[in-house]
Amino acid sequence: MSGVRDDLAAGTVAALALTLVACGSSEGSKTDGSSMPGMDHGSAGASVPATPDGAFNDADVKFAQQMIPHHQQAVEMAELADGRAADPEIKELAAAIEKAQDPEINTMKGWLTSWGKPLPSASSSMGDMPGMDHGSDGSGMPGMMSDKDMSDLEAAKGKDFDKKFAQLMTGHHEGAVTMAEDEQKNGSNADAKKLAGAVITAQTAEIEKMNKIIARL
């Protein structure tokens, strides 16, 4: 009997020891876990600000509200290249415009939402939208194509399309550069000004490329 009692006692002690170790591990896990979320959130917050650098002014809002439809029209123009363009450089350029400007549209929409400002209407990408020449809500956007410009581009094919596309997109890009320069001069939001700088760099390079294409077509 004494042997049984000794075995039971030893088993109890072992079980108790395991329980204490488990508790210690659990407490250790709690301590580690409570510190990790703060570290993770801090890293995420530093790389992707919930509101683009917080502060913004009217120029930042105007930049986003006008550049969204401006970019949307550029994407619409680029989409027309499929099945119409003949020049490899035009095809490549159109694809690059779609790839670059679609994400920028979504970024700027996110800014306006976080700022509590209205998104531009779906019709704002049309060059002859109401108020285009005499008010806000998308007015005064340089380089925007008219309905006729878009219709002429849509009707063109081959080399005729290539030349029209390059000419119209050059003017469109020049307008975007003007808008971006205004944002860099008058805006206050760091992220909006950074995007404006990226627009200037990318579209200035594309303007130079399109001028070379126009010269050889």
PDB file of C-alpha atoms in Angstrom:
ATOM      1  CA  MET A   1       0.000   0.000   0.000  1.00  0.00           C
ATOM      2  CA  SER A   2       2.793   2.349   0.898  1.00  0.00           C
ATOM      3  CA  GLY A   3       4.214   1.843  -2.596  1.00  0.00           C
ATOM      4  CA  VAL A   4       0.886   2.833  -4.135  1.00  0.00           C
ATOM      5  CA  ARG A   5       0.702   5.904  -1.907  1.00  0.00           C
ATOM      6  CA  ASP A   6       4.234   6.870  -2.928  1.00  0.00           C
ATOM      7  CA  ASP A   7       3.348   6.465  -6.619  1.00  0.00           C
ATOM      8  CA  LEU A   8       0.196   8.578  -6.198  1.00  0.00           C
ATOM      9  CA  ALA A   9       2.127  11.279  -4.362  1.00  0.00           C
ATOM     10  CA  ALA A  10       4.797  11.364  -7.042  1.00  0.00           C
ATOM     11  CA  GLY A  11       2.121  11.599  -9.734  1.00  0.00           C
ATOM     12  CA  THR A  12       0.410  14.463  -7.926  1.00  0.00           C
ATOM     13  CA  VAL A  13       3.678  16.372  -7.574  1.00  0.00           C
ATOM     14  CA  ALA A  14       4.481  15.858 -11.270  1.00  0.00           C
ATOM     15  CA  ALA A  15       1.013  17.012 -12.310  1.00  0.00           C
ATOM     16  CA  LEU A  16       1.307  20.069 -10.072  1.00  0.00           C
ATOM     17  CA  ALA A  17       4.694  20.891 -11.562  1.00  0.00           C
ATOM     18  CA  LEU A  18       3.308  20.626 -15.091  1.00  0.00           C
ATOM     19  CA  THR A  19       0.402  22.886 -14.145  1.00  0.00           C
ATOM     20  CA  LEU A  20       2.779  25.508 -12.755  1.00  0.00           C
ATOM     21  CA  VAL A  21       4.925  25.373 -15.901  1.00  0.00           C
ATOM     22  CA  ALA A  22       1.831  25.715 -18.087  1.00  0.00           C
ATOM     23  CA  CYS A  23       0.640  28.700 -16.072  1.00  0.00           C
ATOM     24  CA  GLY A  24       4.047  30.281 -16.357  1.00  0.00           C
ATOM     25  CA  SER A  25       4.044  29.772 -20.127  1.00  0.00           C
ATOM     26  CA  SER A  26       0.538  31.184 -20.374  1.00  0.00           C
ATOM     27  CA  GLU A  27       1.490  34.297 -18.428  1.00  0.00           C
ATOM     28  CA  GLY A  28       4.559  34.683 -20.602  1.00  0.00           C
ATOM     29  CA  SER A  29       2.390  34.442 -23.699  1.00  0.00           C
ATOM     30  CA  LYS A  30       0.031  37.075 -22.339  1.00  0.00           C
ATOM     31  CA  THR A  31       2.900  39.448 -21.731  1.00  0.00           C
ATOM     32  CA  ASP A  32       4.318  38.942 -25.216  1.00  0.00           C
ATOM     33  CA  GLY A  33       0.901  39.167 -26.847  1.00  0.00           C
ATOM     34  CA  SER A  34      -0.034  42.404 -25.138  1.00  0.00           C
ATOM     35  CA  SER A  35       3.066  44.116 -26.471  1.00  0.00           C
ATOM     36  CA  MET A  36       2.872  42.837 -30.058  1.00  0.00           C
ATOM     37  CA  PRO A  37      -0.337  44.558 -31.184  1.00  0.00           C
ATOM     38  CA  GLY A  38       1.138  47.912 -30.277  1.00  0.00           C
ATOM     39  CA  MET A  39       4.255  47.153 -32.267  1.00  0.00           C
ATOM     40  CA  ASP A  40       2.277  45.928 -35.274  1.00  0.00           C
ATOM     41  CA  HIS A  41      -0.129  48.860 -35.294  1.00  0.00           C
ATOM     42  CA  GLY A  42       2.727  51.281 -34.928  1.00  0.00           C
ATOM     43  CA  SER A  43       4.494  49.870 -37.979  1.00  0.00           C
ATOM     44  CA  ALA A  44       1.319  49.869 -40.076  1.00  0.00           C
ATOM     45  CA  GLY A  45       0.416  53.392 -39.013  1.00  0.00           C
ATOM     46  CA  ALA A  46       3.851  54.697 -39.912  1.00  0.00           C
ATOM     47  CA  SER A  47       3.765  53.284 -43.451  1.00  0.00           C
ATOM     48  CA  VAL A  48       0.087  53.786 -44.325  1.00  0.00           C
ATOM     49  CA  PRO A  49      -1.443  56.843 -42.630  1.00  0.00           C
ATOM     50  CA  ALA A  50      -5.185  56.479 -42.035  1.00  0.00           C
ATOM     51  CA  THR A  51      -5.639  60.048 -43.203  1.00  0.00           C
ATOM     52  CA  PRO A  52      -2.899  61.240 -45.553  1.00  0.00           C
ATOM     53  CA  ASP A  53      -0.575  62.919 -43.066  1.00  0.00           C
ATOM     54  CA  GLY A  54      -3.596  64.285 -41.191  1.00  0.00           C
ATOM     55  CA  ALA A  55      -3.679  67.967 -42.106  1.00  0.00           C
ATOM     56  CA  PHE A  56      -5.085  69.224 -45.401  1.00  0.00           C
ATOM     57  CA  ASN A  57      -6.358  72.452 -46.935  1.00  0.00           C
ATOM     58  CA  ASP A  58      -8.712  73.537 -49.722  1.00  0.00           C
ATOM     59  CA  ALA A  59      -5.982  73.186 -52.353  1.00  0.00           C
ATOM     60  CA  ASP A  60      -5.493  69.520 -51.397  1.00  0.00           C
ATOM     61  CA  VAL A  61      -9.237  68.869 -51.701  1.00  0.00           C
ATOM     62  CA  LYS A  62      -9.401  70.659 -55.060  1.00  0.00           C
ATOM     63  CA  PHE A  63      -6.416  68.663 -56.314  1.00  0.00           C
ATOM     64  CA  ALA A  64      -8.039  65.322 -55.460  1.00  0.00           C
ATOM     65  CA  GLN A  65     -11.536  66.287 -56.642  1.00  0.00           C
ATOM     66  CA  GLN A  66     -10.229  67.501 -60.002  1.00  0.00           C
ATOM     67  CA  MET A  67      -7.429  65.002 -60.588  1.00  0.00           C
ATOM     68  CA  ILE A  68      -9.779  62.027 -60.091  1.00  0.00           C
ATOM     69  CA  PRO A  69     -11.965  62.818 -63.157  1.00  0.00           C
ATOM     70  CA  HIS A  70      -8.883  64.013 -65.030  1.00  0.00           C
ATOM     71  CA  HIS A  71      -7.227  60.634 -64.452  1.00  0.00           C
ATOM     72  CA  GLN A  72     -10.484  58.811 -65.235  1.00  0.00           C
ATOM     73  CA  GLN A  73     -10.635  60.451 -68.643  1.00  0.00           C
ATOM     74  CA  ALA A  74      -7.004  59.524 -69.316  1.00  0.00           C
ATOM     75  CA  VAL A  75      -7.843  55.906 -68.483  1.00  0.00           C
ATOM     76  CA  GLU A  76     -10.874  56.042 -70.817  1.00  0.00           C
ATOM     77  CA  MET A  77      -8.629  57.352 -73.582  1.00  0.00           C
ATOM     78  CA  ALA A  78      -6.040  54.652 -72.901  1.00  0.00           C
ATOM     79  CA  GLU A  79      -8.697  51.922 -73.032  1.00  0.00           C
ATOM     80  CA  LEU A  80      -9.576  53.010 -76.575  1.00  0.00           C
ATOM     81  CA  ALA A  81      -6.120  51.916 -77.726  1.00  0.00           C
ATOM     82  CA  ASP A  82      -7.165  48.281 -77.489  1.00  0.00           C
ATOM     83  CA  GLY A  83      -8.116  47.234 -81.020  1.00  0.00           C
ATOM     84  CA  ARG A  84      -7.394  50.685 -82.488  1.00  0.00           C
ATOM     85  CA  ALA A  85      -3.712  51.467 -81.946  1.00  0.00           C
ATOM     86  CA  ALA A  86      -1.143  50.177 -84.427  1.00  0.00           C
ATOM     87  CA  ASP A  87       2.071  51.642 -83.042  1.00  0.00           C
ATOM     88  CA  PRO A  88       3.780  49.449 -80.399  1.00  0.00           C
ATOM     89  CA  GLU A  89       4.886  52.497 -78.393  1.00  0.00           C
ATOM     90  CA  ILE A  90       1.336  53.847 -78.288  1.00  0.00           C
ATOM     91  CA  LYS A  91       0.061  50.466 -77.095  1.00  0.00           C
ATOM     92  CA  GLU A  92       2.772  50.346 -74.435  1.00  0.00           C
ATOM     93  CA  LEU A  93       2.072  53.920 -73.337  1.00  0.00           C
ATOM     94  CA  ALA A  94      -1.684  53.331 -73.099  1.00  0.00           C
ATOM     95  CA  ALA A  95      -1.135  50.251 -70.936  1.00  0.00           C
ATOM     96  CA  ALA A  96       1.262  52.189 -68.687  1.00  0.00           C
ATOM     97  CA  ILE A  97      -1.277  55.000 -68.235  1.00  0.00           C
ATOM     98  CA  GLU A  98      -3.990  52.555 -67.173  1.00  0.00           C
ATOM     99  CA  LYS A  99      -1.649  50.757 -64.783  1.00  0.00           C
ATOM    100  CA  ALA A 100      -0.405  53.958 -63.129  1.00  0.00           C
ATOM    101  CA  GLN A 101      -3.537  56.071 -62.951  1.00  0.00           C
ATOM    102  CA  ASP A 102      -6.146  53.542 -61.778  1.00  0.00           C
ATOM    103  CA  PRO A 103      -4.411  53.073 -58.375  1.00  0.00           C
ATOM    104  CA  GLU A 104      -3.914  56.848 -58.050  1.00  0.00           C
ATOM    105  CA  ILE A 105      -7.650  57.364 -58.569  1.00  0.00           C
ATOM    106  CA  ASN A 106      -8.396  54.945 -55.725  1.00  0.00           C
ATOM    107  CA  THR A 107      -5.809  56.626 -53.497  1.00  0.00           C
ATOM    108  CA  MET A 108      -7.334  60.072 -54.008  1.00  0.00           C
ATOM    109  CA  LYS A 109     -10.853  58.745 -53.446  1.00  0.00           C
ATOM    110  CA  GLY A 110      -9.616  57.375 -50.126  1.00  0.00           C
ATOM    111  CA  TRP A 111      -8.265  60.788 -49.167  1.00  0.00           C
ATOM    112  CA  LEU A 112     -11.552  62.544 -49.890  1.00  0.00           C
ATOM    113  CA  THR A 113     -13.473  59.942 -47.896  1.00  0.00           C
ATOM    114  CA  SER A 114     -11.118  60.282 -44.926  1.00  0.00           C
ATOM    115  CA  TRP A 115     -11.356  64.076 -45.143  1.00  0.00           C
ATOM    116  CA  GLY A 116     -15.158  63.953 -45.218  1.00  0.00           C
ATOM    117  CA  LYS A 117     -15.247  65.629 -48.633  1.00  0.00           C
ATOM    118  CA  PRO A 118     -17.516  64.626 -51.549  1.00  0.00           C
ATOM    119  CA  LEU A 119     -16.238  62.507 -54.398  1.00  0.00           C
ATOM    120  CA  PRO A 120     -16.598  63.971 -57.898  1.00  0.00           C
ATOM    121  CA  SER A 121     -19.627  62.719 -59.811  1.00  0.00           C
ATOM    122  CA  ALA A 122     -19.313  60.023 -62.465  1.00  0.00           C
ATOM    123  CA  SER A 123     -19.985  62.600 -65.194  1.00  0.00           C
ATOM    124  CA  SER A 124     -17.043  64.717 -64.080  1.00  0.00           C
ATOM    125  CA  SER A 125     -14.691  62.972 -66.505  1.00  0.00           C
ATOM    126  CA  MET A 126     -16.511  64.522 -69.449  1.00  0.00           C
ATOM    127  CA  GLY A 127     -14.829  67.590 -70.850  1.00  0.00           C
ATOM    128  CA  ASP A 128     -18.120  69.479 -71.368  1.00  0.00           C
ATOM    129  CA  MET A 129     -19.546  68.819 -67.905  1.00  0.00           C
ATOM    130  CA  PRO A 130     -21.730  71.575 -66.415  1.00  0.00           C
ATOM    131  CA  GLY A 131     -19.649  74.296 -64.814  1.00  0.00           C
ATOM    132  CA  MET A 132     -16.527  73.262 -66.688  1.00  0.00           C
ATOM    133  CA  ASP A 133     -15.753  76.854 -67.620  1.00  0.00           C
ATOM    134  CA  HIS A 134     -17.410  78.815 -64.866  1.00  0.00           C
ATOM    135  CA  GLY A 135     -17.381  77.261 -61.458  1.00  0.00           C
ATOM    136  CA  SER A 136     -16.277  74.565 -59.059  1.00  0.00           C
ATOM    137  CA  ASP A 137     -17.309  70.904 -59.124  1.00  0.00           C
ATOM    138  CA  GLY A 138     -14.572  70.106 -61.608  1.00  0.00           C
ATOM    139  CA  SER A 139     -14.403  73.462 -63.398  1.00  0.00           C
ATOM    140  CA  GLY A 140     -11.167  74.814 -64.769  1.00  0.00           C
ATOM    141  CA  MET A 141      -9.491  71.437 -65.273  1.00  0.00           C
ATOM    142  CA  PRO A 142      -6.836  72.075 -67.928  1.00  0.00           C
ATOM    143  CA  GLY A 143      -6.326  69.548 -70.693  1.00  0.00           C
ATOM    144  CA  MET A 144      -9.724  67.866 -70.454  1.00  0.00           C
ATOM    145  CA  MET A 145     -11.082  66.429 -73.699  1.00  0.00           C
ATOM    146  CA  SER A 146     -14.455  67.467 -75.095  1.00  0.00           C
ATOM    147  CA  ASP A 147     -17.119  64.989 -76.187  1.00  0.00           C
ATOM    148  CA  LYS A 148     -16.075  65.632 -79.792  1.00  0.00           C
ATOM    149  CA  ASP A 149     -12.424  64.919 -79.001  1.00  0.00           C
ATOM    150  CA  MET A 150     -13.377  61.604 -77.419  1.00  0.00           C
ATOM    151  CA  SER A 151     -15.723  60.696 -80.305  1.00  0.00           C
ATOM    152  CA  ASP A 152     -13.051  61.498 -82.890  1.00  0.00           C
ATOM    153  CA  LEU A 153     -10.517  59.382 -81.020  1.00  0.00           C
ATOM    154  CA  GLU A 154     -12.969  56.500 -80.714  1.00  0.00           C
ATOM    155  CA  ALA A 155     -13.679  56.598 -84.457  1.00  0.00           C
ATOM    156  CA  ALA A 156     -10.003  56.584 -85.436  1.00  0.00           C
ATOM    157  CA  LYS A 157      -7.966  53.466 -86.206  1.00  0.00           C
ATOM    158  CA  GLY A 158      -4.385  52.541 -86.983  1.00  0.00           C
ATOM    159  CA  LYS A 159      -1.916  55.350 -87.621  1.00  0.00           C
ATOM    160  CA  ASP A 160      -4.703  57.945 -87.476  1.00  0.00           C
ATOM    161  CA  PHE A 161      -5.582  56.770 -83.962  1.00  0.00           C
ATOM    162  CA  ASP A 162      -1.936  56.704 -82.909  1.00  0.00           C
ATOM    163  CA  LYS A 163      -1.372  60.321 -83.926  1.00  0.00           C
ATOM    164  CA  LYS A 164      -4.645  61.598 -82.448  1.00  0.00           C
ATOM    165  CA  PHE A 165      -4.003  59.709 -79.213  1.00  0.00           C
ATOM    166  CA  ALA A 166      -0.500  61.122 -78.837  1.00  0.00           C
ATOM    167  CA  GLN A 167      -1.646  64.672 -79.619  1.00  0.00           C
ATOM    168  CA  LEU A 168      -4.684  64.601 -77.327  1.00  0.00           C
ATOM    169  CA  MET A 169      -2.895  62.811 -74.497  1.00  0.00           C
ATOM    170  CA  THR A 170      -0.024  65.298 -74.673  1.00  0.00           C
ATOM    171  CA  GLY A 171      -2.455  68.152 -74.046  1.00  0.00           C
ATOM    172  CA  HIS A 172      -4.174  66.120 -71.346  1.00  0.00           C
ATOM    173  CA  HIS A 173      -0.867  65.407 -69.593  1.00  0.00           C
ATOM    174  CA  GLU A 174       0.160  69.058 -69.805  1.00  0.00           C
ATOM    175  CA  GLY A 175      -3.062  69.912 -67.989  1.00  0.00           C
ATOM    176  CA  ALA A 176      -2.316  67.346 -65.283  1.00  0.00           C
ATOM    177  CA  VAL A 177       1.174  68.779 -64.795  1.00  0.00           C
ATOM    178  CA  THR A 178      -0.309  72.269 -64.382  1.00  0.00           C
ATOM    179  CA  MET A 179      -2.748  70.969 -61.746  1.00  0.00           C
ATOM    180  CA  ALA A 180       0.019  69.090 -59.935  1.00  0.00           C
ATOM    181  CA  GLU A 181       2.251  72.164 -59.902  1.00  0.00           C
ATOM    182  CA  ASP A 182      -0.601  74.138 -58.349  1.00  0.00           C
ATOM    183  CA  GLU A 183      -0.941  71.471 -55.633  1.00  0.00           C
ATOM    184  CA  GLN A 184       2.765  71.589 -54.855  1.00  0.00           C
ATOM    185  CA  LYS A 185       2.598  75.369 -54.602  1.00  0.00           C
ATOM    186  CA  ASN A 186      -0.625  75.744 -52.608  1.00  0.00           C
ATOM    187  CA  GLY A 187      -1.344  72.382 -50.955  1.00  0.00           C
ATOM    188  CA  SER A 188      -0.415  71.498 -47.382  1.00  0.00           C
ATOM    189  CA  ASN A 189      -0.883  67.734 -47.230  1.00  0.00           C
ATOM    190  CA  ALA A 190       2.428  65.877 -47.520  1.00  0.00           C
ATOM    191  CA  ASP A 191       0.979  62.829 -49.269  1.00  0.00           C
ATOM    192  CA  ALA A 192      -1.007  64.879 -51.775  1.00  0.00           C
ATOM    193  CA  LYS A 193       2.067  66.960 -52.589  1.00  0.00           C
ATOM    194  CA  LYS A 194       4.119  63.785 -52.960  1.00  0.00           C
ATOM    195  CA  LEU A 195       1.594  62.380 -55.448  1.00  0.00           C
ATOM    196  CA  ALA A 196       1.618  65.700 -57.296  1.00  0.00           C
ATOM    197  CA  GLY A 197       5.387  65.407 -57.621  1.00  0.00           C
ATOM    198  CA  ALA A 198       5.045  61.875 -58.975  1.00  0.00           C
ATOM    199  CA  VAL A 199       2.470  63.078 -61.533  1.00  0.00           C
ATOM    200  CA  ILE A 200       4.823  65.836 -62.694  1.00  0.00           C
ATOM    201  CA  THR A 201       7.766  63.454 -63.068  1.00  0.00           C
ATOM    202  CA  ALA A 202       5.885  60.638 -64.823  1.00  0.00           C
ATOM    203  CA  GLN A 203       3.731  62.725 -67.126  1.00  0.00           C
ATOM    204  CA  THR A 204       6.527  65.091 -68.144  1.00  0.00           C
ATOM    205  CA  ALA A 205       8.509  62.035 -69.264  1.00  0.00           C
ATOM    206  CA  GLU A 206       5.468  60.707 -71.159  1.00  0.00           C
ATOM    207  CA  ILE A 207       4.958  64.088 -72.847  1.00  0.00           C
ATOM    208  CA  GLU A 208       8.537  63.954 -74.127  1.00  0.00           C
ATOM    209  CA  LYS A 209       7.977  60.403 -75.370  1.00  0.00           C
ATOM    210  CA  MET A 210       4.729  61.330 -77.144  1.00  0.00           C
ATOM    211  CA  ASN A 211       6.337  64.340 -78.832  1.00  0.00           C
ATOM    212  CA  LYS A 212       8.940  61.989 -80.304  1.00  0.00           C
ATOM    213  CA  ILE A 213       6.199  59.611 -81.451  1.00  0.00           C
ATOM    214  CA  ILE A 214       4.267  62.470 -83.091  1.00  0.00           C
ATOM    215  CA  ALA A 215       7.421  63.604 -84.898  1.00  0.00           C
ATOM    216  CA  ARG A 216       7.952  60.202 -86.525  1.00  0.00           C
ATOM    217  CA  LEU A 217       4.305  59.362 -87.362  1.00  0.00           C
TER     218      LEU A 217
END
